[in-house]
Amino acid sequence: MGDVAESDWKLFRERLPRWQESYMEKLIGEYMEMLGGEGLASEKFWALEKRVNEDKRRSGVMIERMSRSAMRQEIALLARDGAIAPRDLEGFSEDIKRFARSYFQ
């Protein structure tokens, strides 16, 4: 697990915005389900606030440190959180695919 290849870094930077947008669309769907469920408006409001505060820290929403040296860690977090699937790594090196494999849900 040495350095990140230039081609992997370039692909990561290119695809990350789409991955994040897709992940946030998924989250919004989940929020809508929460809000449409049974219960008091106040309970739904506070549950939603708690969930948004948790979700906004995830890599699928925001990358803390956009750097080549942190790319592997970010891919692991994206995979763990369900923001990317194995098919999203098509075009990446076998090294990156192999690294990420254990992080997918």
Coordinates of C-alpha atoms in Angstrom, one line a residue:
M1 CA 0.0 0.0 0.0
G2 CA 2.5 2.6 -1.1
D3 CA 1.9 5.9 -2.8
V4 CA -1.3 6.7 -4.6
A5 CA -0.9 6.6 -8.4
E6 CA -1.5 9.8 -10.2
S7 CA -4.3 8.2 -12.3
D8 CA -6.1 7.1 -9.1
W9 CA -5.7 10.6 -7.5
K10 CA -7.1 12.2 -10.7
L11 CA -10.0 9.8 -10.9
F12 CA -10.8 10.3 -7.2
R13 CA -10.9 14.1 -7.6
E14 CA -13.1 13.8 -10.6
R15 CA -15.6 11.4 -9.1
L16 CA -15.8 12.6 -5.6
P17 CA -18.3 15.5 -6.2
R18 CA -20.7 13.0 -8.0
W19 CA -20.4 10.5 -5.2
Q20 CA -21.1 13.1 -2.6
E21 CA -24.1 14.5 -4.5
S22 CA -25.5 11.0 -4.9
Y23 CA -25.0 10.2 -1.2
M24 CA -26.7 13.5 -0.1
E25 CA -29.7 12.6 -2.4
K26 CA -29.9 9.3 -0.5
L27 CA -29.8 11.1 2.8
I28 CA -32.5 13.5 1.8
G29 CA -34.7 10.6 0.9
E30 CA -34.1 9.1 4.4
Y31 CA -34.9 12.5 6.0
M32 CA -38.1 12.7 4.1
E33 CA -39.1 9.3 5.4
M34 CA -38.3 10.4 8.9
L35 CA -40.4 13.6 8.6
G36 CA -43.3 11.8 7.0
G37 CA -43.6 9.2 9.7
E38 CA -45.7 9.1 12.8
G39 CA -45.0 11.3 15.8
L40 CA -45.1 14.8 17.0
A41 CA -43.6 17.5 14.8
S42 CA -41.2 18.5 17.6
E43 CA -39.9 15.0 17.9
K44 CA -39.3 14.7 14.2
F45 CA -37.6 18.1 14.1
W46 CA -35.1 17.2 16.9
A47 CA -34.5 13.8 15.5
L48 CA -33.8 15.3 12.1
E49 CA -31.4 17.9 13.6
K50 CA -29.5 15.1 15.4
R51 CA -29.3 13.1 12.2
V52 CA -28.1 16.0 10.1
N53 CA -25.4 16.9 12.6
E54 CA -24.1 13.3 12.5
D55 CA -24.4 13.0 8.7
K56 CA -22.6 16.3 7.9
R57 CA -19.4 14.9 9.3
R58 CA -19.4 11.9 6.9
S59 CA -17.1 11.8 3.9
G60 CA -20.1 11.4 1.7
V61 CA -21.0 14.9 2.6
M62 CA -17.7 16.6 3.3
I63 CA -14.1 15.6 3.1
E64 CA -12.0 16.9 6.0
R65 CA -8.7 16.8 4.3
M66 CA -8.6 16.7 0.5
S67 CA -5.1 15.4 -0.1
R68 CA -3.5 12.7 -2.0
S69 CA -2.0 11.2 1.2
A70 CA -5.5 10.9 2.7
M71 CA -7.2 9.5 -0.3
R72 CA -7.1 5.9 0.9
Q73 CA -8.6 6.8 4.2
E74 CA -11.4 8.8 2.5
I75 CA -12.2 5.9 0.1
A76 CA -12.4 3.6 3.2
L77 CA -14.8 6.1 4.9
L78 CA -16.9 6.5 1.7
A79 CA -17.2 2.7 1.4
R80 CA -18.0 2.2 5.1
D81 CA -20.7 4.8 5.0
G82 CA -22.3 3.4 1.8
A83 CA -21.5 6.5 -0.2
I84 CA -19.7 4.4 -2.8
A85 CA -20.1 0.8 -3.9
P86 CA -17.5 -1.5 -5.5
R87 CA -18.7 -0.6 -9.0
D88 CA -17.8 3.1 -8.3
L89 CA -14.2 2.1 -8.2
E90 CA -14.2 0.9 -11.9
G91 CA -11.1 2.4 -13.5
F92 CA -9.1 2.6 -10.3
S93 CA -6.0 0.5 -9.9
E94 CA -6.2 -3.0 -8.6
D95 CA -4.3 -1.7 -5.5
I96 CA -7.1 0.7 -4.6
K97 CA -9.9 -1.8 -5.3
R98 CA -8.1 -4.4 -3.2
F99 CA -7.6 -1.9 -0.4
A100 CA -11.3 -0.8 -0.4
R101 CA -12.8 -4.3 -0.6
S102 CA -12.9 -4.8 3.2
Y103 CA -14.6 -1.5 3.9
F104 CA -17.7 -2.1 1.9
Q105 CA -20.8 -2.8 3.9

